[in-house]
PDB file of C-alpha atoms in Angstrom:
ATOM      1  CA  UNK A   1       0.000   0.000   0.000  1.00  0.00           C
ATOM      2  CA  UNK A   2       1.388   3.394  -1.440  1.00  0.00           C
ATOM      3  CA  UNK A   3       1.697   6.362   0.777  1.00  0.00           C
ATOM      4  CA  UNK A   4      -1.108   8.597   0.831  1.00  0.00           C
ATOM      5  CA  UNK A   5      -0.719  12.330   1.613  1.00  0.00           C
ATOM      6  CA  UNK A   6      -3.182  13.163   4.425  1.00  0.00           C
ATOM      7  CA  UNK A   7      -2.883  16.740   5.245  1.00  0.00           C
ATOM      8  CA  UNK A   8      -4.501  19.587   2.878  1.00  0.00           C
ATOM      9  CA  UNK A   9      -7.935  17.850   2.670  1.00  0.00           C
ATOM     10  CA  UNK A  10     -10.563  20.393   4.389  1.00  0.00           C
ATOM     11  CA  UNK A  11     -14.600  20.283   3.616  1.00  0.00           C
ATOM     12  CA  UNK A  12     -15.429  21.035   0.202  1.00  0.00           C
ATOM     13  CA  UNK A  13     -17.995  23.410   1.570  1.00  0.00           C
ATOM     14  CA  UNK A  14     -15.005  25.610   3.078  1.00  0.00           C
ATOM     15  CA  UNK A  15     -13.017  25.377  -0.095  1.00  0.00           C
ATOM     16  CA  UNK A  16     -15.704  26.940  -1.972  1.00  0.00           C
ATOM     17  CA  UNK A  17     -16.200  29.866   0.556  1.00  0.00           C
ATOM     18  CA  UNK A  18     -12.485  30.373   0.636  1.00  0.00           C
ATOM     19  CA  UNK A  19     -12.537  30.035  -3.139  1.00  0.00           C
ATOM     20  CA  UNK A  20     -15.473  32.508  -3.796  1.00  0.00           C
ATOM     21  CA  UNK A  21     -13.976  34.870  -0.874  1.00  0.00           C
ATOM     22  CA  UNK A  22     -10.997  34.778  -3.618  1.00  0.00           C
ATOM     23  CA  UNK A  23     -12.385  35.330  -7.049  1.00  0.00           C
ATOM     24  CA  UNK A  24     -15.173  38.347  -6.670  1.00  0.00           C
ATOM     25  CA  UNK A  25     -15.144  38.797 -10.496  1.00  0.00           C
ATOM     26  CA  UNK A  26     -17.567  35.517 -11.070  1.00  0.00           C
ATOM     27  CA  UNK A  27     -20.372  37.800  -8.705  1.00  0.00           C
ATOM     28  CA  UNK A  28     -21.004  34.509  -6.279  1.00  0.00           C
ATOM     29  CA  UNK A  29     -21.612  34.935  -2.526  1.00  0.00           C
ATOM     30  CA  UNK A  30     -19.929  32.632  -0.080  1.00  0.00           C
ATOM     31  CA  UNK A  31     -23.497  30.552   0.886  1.00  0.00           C
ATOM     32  CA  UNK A  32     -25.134  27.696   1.146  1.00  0.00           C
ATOM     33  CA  UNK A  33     -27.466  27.615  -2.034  1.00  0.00           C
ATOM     34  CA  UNK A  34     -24.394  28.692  -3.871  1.00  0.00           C
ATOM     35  CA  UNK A  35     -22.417  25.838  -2.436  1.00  0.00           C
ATOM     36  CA  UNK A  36     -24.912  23.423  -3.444  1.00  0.00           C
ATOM     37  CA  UNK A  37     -25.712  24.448  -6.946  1.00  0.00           C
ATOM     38  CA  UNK A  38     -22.014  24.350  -7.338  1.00  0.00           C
ATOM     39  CA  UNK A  39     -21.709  20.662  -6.374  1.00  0.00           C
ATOM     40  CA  UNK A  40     -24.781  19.218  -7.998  1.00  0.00           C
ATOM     41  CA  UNK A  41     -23.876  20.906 -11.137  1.00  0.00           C
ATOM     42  CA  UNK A  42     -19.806  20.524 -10.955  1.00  0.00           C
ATOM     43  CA  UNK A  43     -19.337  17.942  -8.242  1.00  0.00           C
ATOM     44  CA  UNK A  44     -18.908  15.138 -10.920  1.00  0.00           C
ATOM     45  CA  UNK A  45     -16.406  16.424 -12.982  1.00  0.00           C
ATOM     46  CA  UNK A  46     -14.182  17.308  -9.851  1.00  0.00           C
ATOM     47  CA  UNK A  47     -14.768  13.605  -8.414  1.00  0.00           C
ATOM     48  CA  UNK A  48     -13.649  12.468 -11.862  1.00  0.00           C
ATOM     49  CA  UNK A  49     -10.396  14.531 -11.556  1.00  0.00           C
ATOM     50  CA  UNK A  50      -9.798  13.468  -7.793  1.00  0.00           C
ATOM     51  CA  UNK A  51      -9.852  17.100  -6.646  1.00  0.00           C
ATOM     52  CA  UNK A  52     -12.695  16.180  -3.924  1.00  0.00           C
ATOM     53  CA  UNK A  53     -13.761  13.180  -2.729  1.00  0.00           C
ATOM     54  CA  UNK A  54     -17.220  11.973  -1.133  1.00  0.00           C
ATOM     55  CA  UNK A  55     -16.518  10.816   2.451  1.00  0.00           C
ATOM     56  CA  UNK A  56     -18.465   7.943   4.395  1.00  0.00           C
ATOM     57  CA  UNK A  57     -20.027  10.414   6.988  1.00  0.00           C
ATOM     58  CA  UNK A  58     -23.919  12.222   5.858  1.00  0.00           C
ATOM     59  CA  UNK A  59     -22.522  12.944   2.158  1.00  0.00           C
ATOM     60  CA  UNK A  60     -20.105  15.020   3.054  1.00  0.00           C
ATOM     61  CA  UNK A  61     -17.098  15.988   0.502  1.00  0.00           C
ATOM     62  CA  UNK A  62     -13.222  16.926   1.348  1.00  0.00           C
ATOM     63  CA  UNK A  63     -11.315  19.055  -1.047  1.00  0.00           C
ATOM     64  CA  UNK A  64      -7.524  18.741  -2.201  1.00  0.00           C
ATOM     65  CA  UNK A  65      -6.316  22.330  -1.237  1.00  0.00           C
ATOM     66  CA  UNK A  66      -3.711  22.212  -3.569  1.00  0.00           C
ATOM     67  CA  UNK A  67      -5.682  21.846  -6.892  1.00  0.00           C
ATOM     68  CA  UNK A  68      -9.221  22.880  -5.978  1.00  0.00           C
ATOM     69  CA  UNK A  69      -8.872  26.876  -6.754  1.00  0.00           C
ATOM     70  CA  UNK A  70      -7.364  25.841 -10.145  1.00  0.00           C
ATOM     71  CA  UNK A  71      -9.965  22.893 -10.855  1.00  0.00           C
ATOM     72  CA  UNK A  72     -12.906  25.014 -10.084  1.00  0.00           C
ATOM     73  CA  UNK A  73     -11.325  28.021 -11.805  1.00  0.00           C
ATOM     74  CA  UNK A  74     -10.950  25.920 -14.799  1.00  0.00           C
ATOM     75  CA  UNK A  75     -14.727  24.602 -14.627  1.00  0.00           C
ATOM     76  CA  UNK A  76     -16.165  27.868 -14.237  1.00  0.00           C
ATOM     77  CA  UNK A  77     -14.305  29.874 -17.418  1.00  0.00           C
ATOM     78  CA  UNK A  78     -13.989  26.591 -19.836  1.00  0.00           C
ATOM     79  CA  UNK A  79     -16.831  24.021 -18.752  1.00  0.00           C
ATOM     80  CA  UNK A  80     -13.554  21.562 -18.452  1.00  0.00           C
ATOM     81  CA  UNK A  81     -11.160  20.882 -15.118  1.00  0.00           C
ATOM     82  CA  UNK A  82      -8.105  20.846 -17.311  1.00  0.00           C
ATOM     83  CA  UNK A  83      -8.334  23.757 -18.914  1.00  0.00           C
ATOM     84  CA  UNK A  84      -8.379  24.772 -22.054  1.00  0.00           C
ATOM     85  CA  UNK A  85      -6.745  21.868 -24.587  1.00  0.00           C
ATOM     86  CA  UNK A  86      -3.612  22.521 -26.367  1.00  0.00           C
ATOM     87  CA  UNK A  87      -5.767  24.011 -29.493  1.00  0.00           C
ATOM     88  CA  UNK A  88      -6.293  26.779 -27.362  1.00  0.00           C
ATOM     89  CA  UNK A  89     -10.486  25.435 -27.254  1.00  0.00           C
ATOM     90  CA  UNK A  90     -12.547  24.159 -24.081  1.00  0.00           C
ATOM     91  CA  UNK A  91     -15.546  23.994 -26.826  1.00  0.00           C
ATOM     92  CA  UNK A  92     -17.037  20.932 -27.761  1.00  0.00           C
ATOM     93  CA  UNK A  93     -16.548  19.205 -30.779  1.00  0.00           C
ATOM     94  CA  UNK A  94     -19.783  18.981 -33.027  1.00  0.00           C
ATOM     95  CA  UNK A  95     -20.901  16.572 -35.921  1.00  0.00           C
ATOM     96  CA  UNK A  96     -20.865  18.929 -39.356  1.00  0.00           C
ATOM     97  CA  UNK A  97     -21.875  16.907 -42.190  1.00  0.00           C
ATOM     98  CA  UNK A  98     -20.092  13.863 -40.534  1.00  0.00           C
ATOM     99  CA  UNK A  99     -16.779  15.784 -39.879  1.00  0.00           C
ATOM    100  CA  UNK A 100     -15.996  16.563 -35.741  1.00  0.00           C
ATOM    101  CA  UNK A 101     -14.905  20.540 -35.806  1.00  0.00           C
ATOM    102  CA  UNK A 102     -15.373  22.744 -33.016  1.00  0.00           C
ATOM    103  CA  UNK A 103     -17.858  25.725 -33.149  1.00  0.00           C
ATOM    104  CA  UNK A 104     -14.951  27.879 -34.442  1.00  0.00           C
ATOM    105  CA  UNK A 105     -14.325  25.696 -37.178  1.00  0.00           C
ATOM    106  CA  UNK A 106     -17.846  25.610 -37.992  1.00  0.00           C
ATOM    107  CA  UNK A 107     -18.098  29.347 -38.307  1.00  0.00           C
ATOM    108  CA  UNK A 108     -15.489  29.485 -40.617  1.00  0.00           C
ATOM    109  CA  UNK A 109     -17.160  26.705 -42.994  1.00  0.00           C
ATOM    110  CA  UNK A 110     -20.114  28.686 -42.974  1.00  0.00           C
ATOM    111  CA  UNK A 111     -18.118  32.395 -44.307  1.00  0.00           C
ATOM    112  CA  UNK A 112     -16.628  30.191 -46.698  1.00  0.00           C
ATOM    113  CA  UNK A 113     -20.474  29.133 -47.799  1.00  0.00           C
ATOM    114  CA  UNK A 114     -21.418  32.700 -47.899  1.00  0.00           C
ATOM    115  CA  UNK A 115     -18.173  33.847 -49.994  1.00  0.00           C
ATOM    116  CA  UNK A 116     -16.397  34.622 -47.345  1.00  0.00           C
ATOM    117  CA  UNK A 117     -18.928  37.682 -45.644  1.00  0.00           C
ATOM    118  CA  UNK A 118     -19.545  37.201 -41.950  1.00  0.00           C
ATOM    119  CA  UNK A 119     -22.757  35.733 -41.354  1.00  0.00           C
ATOM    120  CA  UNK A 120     -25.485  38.672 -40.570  1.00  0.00           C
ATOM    121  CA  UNK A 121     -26.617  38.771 -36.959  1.00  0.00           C
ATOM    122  CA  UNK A 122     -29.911  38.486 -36.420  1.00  0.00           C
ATOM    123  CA  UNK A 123     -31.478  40.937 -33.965  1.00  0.00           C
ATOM    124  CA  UNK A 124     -34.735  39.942 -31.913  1.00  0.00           C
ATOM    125  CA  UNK A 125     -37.209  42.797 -30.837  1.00  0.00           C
ATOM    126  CA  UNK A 126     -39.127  42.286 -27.472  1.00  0.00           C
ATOM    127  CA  UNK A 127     -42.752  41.808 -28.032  1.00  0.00           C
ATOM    128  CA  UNK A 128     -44.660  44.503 -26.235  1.00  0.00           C
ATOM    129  CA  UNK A 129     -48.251  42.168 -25.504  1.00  0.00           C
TER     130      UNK A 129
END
């Protein structure tokens, strides 16, 4: 059995105050509600990625000090715990026309379908019932 480091494990909860307390610019306040629509909607991915881990005591999570500021930094700006890839994209690939491109390669398929203009934006005016 391999040596497990013990110390820098504290509640998840905690490392999402601390980590909100940290980073104002994402507008989140250090609470409860926020704590738990974080975890039901990100708790999987960090799991995955061993920065927390589910404990045998009420469903309670711990939090790897070391990575989970990064991690959750990561998941918040590129939907991804890594990162962005080394393309420089977080963004999914999609199916177009049975080829995998991203949404930026997409785009550019579509100027070249239009002779090369930028597609026109379409502008939606708020119905006044």
């Amino acid at each position: 059995m391999g040596i497990f480091q013990t110390t820098g494990w504290i509640p998840a909860s905690e490392a999402w105050f601390n980590f909100v307390r940290d980073h104002p610019e994402f507008g989140v306040k250090p609470t409860e509600s926020s704590w738990i629509h974080f975890q039901r909607t990100h708790a999987k991915a960090l799991i995955d990625a061993d920065v927390i881990r589910r404990i045998a005591w009420r469903g309670r999570m711990l939090a790897d000090t070391s990575r989970f500021d990064t991690a959750t930094f990561n998941l918040l700006t590129t939907g991804s715990v890594e990162g962005r890839n080394r393309t420089g994209s977080a963004a999914p690939k999609i199916d177009y026309e049975g080829q995998a491109k991203t949404l930026h390669e997409a785009g550019d398929g579509l100027r070249q379908l239009l002779g090369g203009k930028q597609p026109a934006a379409q502008t939606v005016e708020p119905s006044h019932d």
